[in-house]
Amino acid sequence: MRRHVQAALLLLTGSAVLHISVLSQVYLRYVKEGLRPFLVASAVLLLLLGVVGAVRDGLPFAPRRTAGEETDDERTDDGQAADDERTADEHQHGHGHGHGHGHGHDSGPRVAWLLFLPVLALLLYAPPALGSYTAARETDNAVARVAEFDPLPEADPAPLALSGFIARVQQDRDRSLAGRTVLMTGFVTPAKDRAGTWYLTRLVVSCCAADSRSLRVRVHGAPAPPADTWVTVTGTWHPGGGGALGTATAPVAIDARTVRRVAEPVNPYQDTTPLLP
């Protein structure tokens, strides 16, 4: 890859990062919201480096030159060729004839062209957020330990984040969920271990999509929508197949009364309390 093409790659990369972090909110599919300033700063730096390279080496093609003028790359190649010739003269026994040091150094490995693929993907078709494929390979509902629970909202159904529902099911000794109808939002993950059920799921991240972990609530009593469909589910805690409500072995499950399709949230990795319709 020649240097003027490298400058083009820097400009495209900076533009792609700027596009997903400033001109849209696509970056939330990959990193936390708090990392946005760092993405913007990185994009600006890449653009500045690309502009410097373009001014120095030309863009989009190598700069034209007048007769008798040599480019820096050619002078480098000529100097290297002269060094090789001197080396060959010093080694009279043929050691220097097959080395070929004086060609192609400015081009770089051809595999470098693959760097354009992720850049073009961000510009033309940004990959979606992680979904059921990732969630199906994780089993733990890792939620923080809650010392004291606030009273449930008086609204019926009571809106809850998935993490809040899971914590109340397995930690709330006052059994605040008993007999209460709740409302939660997430995406659909198929359940292959038990027929007739599926999971309402959220993925949460600490830094970026690479460290995601899943929050899952098994849904009973409603047919499963297609995988990765975002839905709002209302229902009551499902007591079967585990310990008592408020204990660590209580099943994290819900008997669904209604399942309603909703749009994917802007920030799919934020486990927030849903708004009442």
PDB file of N, CA and C in Angstrom, residues 67-114:
ATOM      1  N   ALA A  67       9.693  16.391 -15.718  1.00  0.00           N
ATOM      2  CA  ALA A  67      10.767  15.553 -16.245  1.00  0.00           C
ATOM      3  C   ALA A  67      12.028  15.735 -15.426  1.00  0.00           C
ATOM      4  N   GLY A  68      12.666  14.644 -15.090  1.00  0.00           N
ATOM      5  CA  GLY A  68      13.918  14.682 -14.349  1.00  0.00           C
ATOM      6  C   GLY A  68      13.746  14.768 -12.857  1.00  0.00           C
ATOM      7  N   GLU A  69      12.512  14.935 -12.369  1.00  0.00           N
ATOM      8  CA  GLU A  69      12.281  15.038 -10.931  1.00  0.00           C
ATOM      9  C   GLU A  69      11.983  13.658 -10.374  1.00  0.00           C
ATOM     10  N   GLU A  70      12.598  13.349  -9.257  1.00  0.00           N
ATOM     11  CA  GLU A  70      12.385  12.064  -8.619  1.00  0.00           C
ATOM     12  C   GLU A  70      11.532  12.243  -7.378  1.00  0.00           C
ATOM     13  N   THR A  71      10.690  11.240  -7.138  1.00  0.00           N
ATOM     14  CA  THR A  71       9.939  11.240  -5.891  1.00  0.00           C
ATOM     15  C   THR A  71      10.816  10.730  -4.774  1.00  0.00           C
ATOM     16  N   ASP A  72      10.394  10.962  -3.539  1.00  0.00           N
ATOM     17  CA  ASP A  72      11.138  10.475  -2.378  1.00  0.00           C
ATOM     18  C   ASP A  72      11.265   8.963  -2.407  1.00  0.00           C
ATOM     19  N   ASP A  73      10.197   8.281  -2.839  1.00  0.00           N
ATOM     20  CA  ASP A  73      10.239   6.825  -2.865  1.00  0.00           C
ATOM     21  C   ASP A  73      11.278   6.326  -3.857  1.00  0.00           C
ATOM     22  N   GLU A  74      11.337   7.017  -5.045  1.00  0.00           N
ATOM     23  CA  GLU A  74      12.301   6.574  -6.045  1.00  0.00           C
ATOM     24  C   GLU A  74      13.714   6.817  -5.577  1.00  0.00           C
ATOM     25  N   ARG A  75      13.944   7.992  -4.908  1.00  0.00           N
ATOM     26  CA  ARG A  75      15.285   8.241  -4.391  1.00  0.00           C
ATOM     27  C   ARG A  75      15.662   7.192  -3.358  1.00  0.00           C
ATOM     28  N   THR A  76      14.713   6.797  -2.566  1.00  0.00           N
ATOM     29  CA  THR A  76      14.981   5.753  -1.574  1.00  0.00           C
ATOM     30  C   THR A  76      15.331   4.447  -2.261  1.00  0.00           C
ATOM     31  N   ASP A  77      14.536   4.094  -3.298  1.00  0.00           N
ATOM     32  CA  ASP A  77      14.811   2.846  -4.013  1.00  0.00           C
ATOM     33  C   ASP A  77      16.169   2.889  -4.707  1.00  0.00           C
ATOM     34  N   ASP A  78      16.506   4.065  -5.326  1.00  0.00           N
ATOM     35  CA  ASP A  78      17.786   4.176  -6.015  1.00  0.00           C
ATOM     36  C   ASP A  78      18.938   4.039  -5.031  1.00  0.00           C
ATOM     37  N   GLY A  79      18.797   4.693  -3.868  1.00  0.00           N
ATOM     38  CA  GLY A  79      19.849   4.584  -2.860  1.00  0.00           C
ATOM     39  C   GLY A  79      19.999   3.170  -2.360  1.00  0.00           C
ATOM     40  N   GLN A  80      18.883   2.484  -2.198  1.00  0.00           N
ATOM     41  CA  GLN A  80      18.951   1.105  -1.727  1.00  0.00           C
ATOM     42  C   GLN A  80      19.578   0.213  -2.792  1.00  0.00           C
ATOM     43  N   ALA A  81      19.236   0.476  -4.065  1.00  0.00           N
ATOM     44  CA  ALA A  81      19.812  -0.324  -5.142  1.00  0.00           C
ATOM     45  C   ALA A  81      21.325  -0.138  -5.204  1.00  0.00           C
ATOM     46  N   ALA A  82      21.792   1.114  -4.997  1.00  0.00           N
ATOM     47  CA  ALA A  82      23.235   1.365  -4.997  1.00  0.00           C
ATOM     48  C   ALA A  82      23.907   0.617  -3.854  1.00  0.00           C
ATOM     49  N   ASP A  83      23.282   0.591  -2.699  1.00  0.00           N
ATOM     50  CA  ASP A  83      23.834  -0.163  -1.569  1.00  0.00           C
ATOM     51  C   ASP A  83      23.914  -1.645  -1.893  1.00  0.00           C
ATOM     52  N   ASP A  84      22.866  -2.159  -2.548  1.00  0.00           N
ATOM     53  CA  ASP A  84      22.884  -3.583  -2.905  1.00  0.00           C
ATOM     54  C   ASP A  84      24.002  -3.888  -3.896  1.00  0.00           C
ATOM     55  N   GLU A  85      24.212  -2.933  -4.824  1.00  0.00           N
ATOM     56  CA  GLU A  85      25.267  -3.165  -5.815  1.00  0.00           C
ATOM     57  C   GLU A  85      26.643  -3.192  -5.152  1.00  0.00           C
ATOM     58  N   ARG A  86      26.855  -2.274  -4.195  1.00  0.00           N
ATOM     59  CA  ARG A  86      28.129  -2.285  -3.483  1.00  0.00           C
ATOM     60  C   ARG A  86      28.305  -3.565  -2.685  1.00  0.00           C
ATOM     61  N   THR A  87      27.213  -4.033  -2.100  1.00  0.00           N
ATOM     62  CA  THR A  87      27.291  -5.275  -1.333  1.00  0.00           C
ATOM     63  C   THR A  87      27.640  -6.442  -2.239  1.00  0.00           C
ATOM     64  N   ALA A  88      27.043  -6.457  -3.447  1.00  0.00           N
ATOM     65  CA  ALA A  88      27.322  -7.547  -4.377  1.00  0.00           C
ATOM     66  C   ALA A  88      28.778  -7.522  -4.829  1.00  0.00           C
ATOM     67  N   ASP A  89      29.339  -6.307  -4.998  1.00  0.00           N
ATOM     68  CA  ASP A  89      30.737  -6.217  -5.402  1.00  0.00           C
ATOM     69  C   ASP A  89      31.661  -6.725  -4.306  1.00  0.00           C
ATOM     70  N   GLU A  90      31.280  -6.458  -3.042  1.00  0.00           N
ATOM     71  CA  GLU A  90      32.137  -6.888  -1.951  1.00  0.00           C
ATOM     72  C   GLU A  90      32.112  -8.400  -1.775  1.00  0.00           C
ATOM     73  N   HIS A  91      31.003  -8.999  -2.102  1.00  0.00           N
ATOM     74  CA  HIS A  91      30.884 -10.459  -1.963  1.00  0.00           C
ATOM     75  C   HIS A  91      30.956 -11.084  -3.348  1.00  0.00           C
ATOM     76  N   GLN A  92      32.114 -11.439  -3.741  1.00  0.00           N
ATOM     77  CA  GLN A  92      32.358 -11.908  -5.099  1.00  0.00           C
ATOM     78  C   GLN A  92      31.825 -13.308  -5.341  1.00  0.00           C
ATOM     79  N   HIS A  93      31.391 -14.015  -4.300  1.00  0.00           N
ATOM     80  CA  HIS A  93      31.037 -15.421  -4.472  1.00  0.00           C
ATOM     81  C   HIS A  93      29.548 -15.631  -4.656  1.00  0.00           C
ATOM     82  N   GLY A  94      28.864 -14.588  -5.025  1.00  0.00           N
ATOM     83  CA  GLY A  94      27.468 -14.768  -5.429  1.00  0.00           C
ATOM     84  C   GLY A  94      26.461 -14.636  -4.305  1.00  0.00           C
ATOM     85  N   HIS A  95      26.927 -14.196  -3.112  1.00  0.00           N
ATOM     86  CA  HIS A  95      25.989 -14.144  -2.005  1.00  0.00           C
ATOM     87  C   HIS A  95      24.984 -13.021  -2.172  1.00  0.00           C
ATOM     88  N   GLY A  96      25.313 -12.007  -2.927  1.00  0.00           N
ATOM     89  CA  GLY A  96      24.420 -10.855  -3.001  1.00  0.00           C
ATOM     90  C   GLY A  96      23.506 -10.856  -4.192  1.00  0.00           C
ATOM     91  N   HIS A  97      23.544 -11.917  -5.071  1.00  0.00           N
ATOM     92  CA  HIS A  97      22.805 -11.832  -6.320  1.00  0.00           C
ATOM     93  C   HIS A  97      21.319 -12.083  -6.141  1.00  0.00           C
ATOM     94  N   GLY A  98      20.914 -12.771  -5.079  1.00  0.00           N
ATOM     95  CA  GLY A  98      19.504 -13.140  -4.981  1.00  0.00           C
ATOM     96  C   GLY A  98      18.731 -12.390  -3.936  1.00  0.00           C
ATOM     97  N   HIS A  99      19.298 -11.298  -3.417  1.00  0.00           N
ATOM     98  CA  HIS A  99      18.617 -10.670  -2.301  1.00  0.00           C
ATOM     99  C   HIS A  99      17.504  -9.731  -2.724  1.00  0.00           C
ATOM    100  N   GLY A 100      17.679  -8.949  -3.759  1.00  0.00           N
ATOM    101  CA  GLY A 100      16.621  -8.091  -4.286  1.00  0.00           C
ATOM    102  C   GLY A 100      16.054  -7.127  -3.263  1.00  0.00           C
ATOM    103  N   HIS A 101      16.932  -6.381  -2.574  1.00  0.00           N
ATOM    104  CA  HIS A 101      16.445  -5.507  -1.522  1.00  0.00           C
ATOM    105  C   HIS A 101      15.824  -4.223  -2.051  1.00  0.00           C
ATOM    106  N   GLY A 102      16.006  -3.886  -3.305  1.00  0.00           N
ATOM    107  CA  GLY A 102      15.709  -2.527  -3.740  1.00  0.00           C
ATOM    108  C   GLY A 102      14.390  -2.340  -4.422  1.00  0.00           C
ATOM    109  N   HIS A 103      13.376  -3.174  -4.080  1.00  0.00           N
ATOM    110  CA  HIS A 103      12.121  -2.956  -4.782  1.00  0.00           C
ATOM    111  C   HIS A 103      10.949  -3.186  -3.839  1.00  0.00           C
ATOM    112  N   GLY A 104       9.933  -2.363  -3.989  1.00  0.00           N
ATOM    113  CA  GLY A 104       8.646  -2.588  -3.354  1.00  0.00           C
ATOM    114  C   GLY A 104       8.548  -2.208  -1.899  1.00  0.00           C
ATOM    115  N   HIS A 105       9.547  -1.519  -1.316  1.00  0.00           N
ATOM    116  CA  HIS A 105       9.468  -1.215   0.102  1.00  0.00           C
ATOM    117  C   HIS A 105       8.358  -0.240   0.419  1.00  0.00           C
ATOM    118  N   ASP A 106       8.025   0.637  -0.521  1.00  0.00           N
ATOM    119  CA  ASP A 106       7.002   1.621  -0.230  1.00  0.00           C
ATOM    120  C   ASP A 106       5.597   1.075  -0.391  1.00  0.00           C
ATOM    121  N   SER A 107       5.471  -0.108  -0.987  1.00  0.00           N
ATOM    122  CA  SER A 107       4.147  -0.649  -1.237  1.00  0.00           C
ATOM    123  C   SER A 107       3.564  -1.340  -0.018  1.00  0.00           C
ATOM    124  N   GLY A 108       4.371  -2.045   0.772  1.00  0.00           N
ATOM    125  CA  GLY A 108       3.862  -2.734   1.947  1.00  0.00           C
ATOM    126  C   GLY A 108       3.160  -4.019   1.553  1.00  0.00           C
ATOM    127  N   PRO A 109       2.755  -4.818   2.530  1.00  0.00           N
ATOM    128  CA  PRO A 109       2.086  -6.082   2.230  1.00  0.00           C
ATOM    129  C   PRO A 109       0.695  -5.845   1.657  1.00  0.00           C
ATOM    130  N   ARG A 110       0.307  -6.731   0.746  1.00  0.00           N
ATOM    131  CA  ARG A 110      -0.995  -6.580   0.104  1.00  0.00           C
ATOM    132  C   ARG A 110      -2.148  -6.778   1.089  1.00  0.00           C
ATOM    133  N   VAL A 111      -1.901  -7.527   2.156  1.00  0.00           N
ATOM    134  CA  VAL A 111      -2.961  -7.765   3.137  1.00  0.00           C
ATOM    135  C   VAL A 111      -3.416  -6.468   3.796  1.00  0.00           C
ATOM    136  N   ALA A 112      -2.597  -5.419   3.720  1.00  0.00           N
ATOM    137  CA  ALA A 112      -2.978  -4.132   4.317  1.00  0.00           C
ATOM    138  C   ALA A 112      -4.234  -3.562   3.672  1.00  0.00           C
ATOM    139  N   TRP A 113      -4.529  -3.969   2.434  1.00  0.00           N
ATOM    140  CA  TRP A 113      -5.739  -3.476   1.775  1.00  0.00           C
ATOM    141  C   TRP A 113      -7.002  -3.926   2.516  1.00  0.00           C
ATOM    142  N   LEU A 114      -6.912  -5.000   3.303  1.00  0.00           N
ATOM    143  CA  LEU A 114      -8.073  -5.474   4.054  1.00  0.00           C
ATOM    144  C   LEU A 114      -8.512  -4.481   5.124  1.00  0.00           C
TER     145      LEU A 114
END
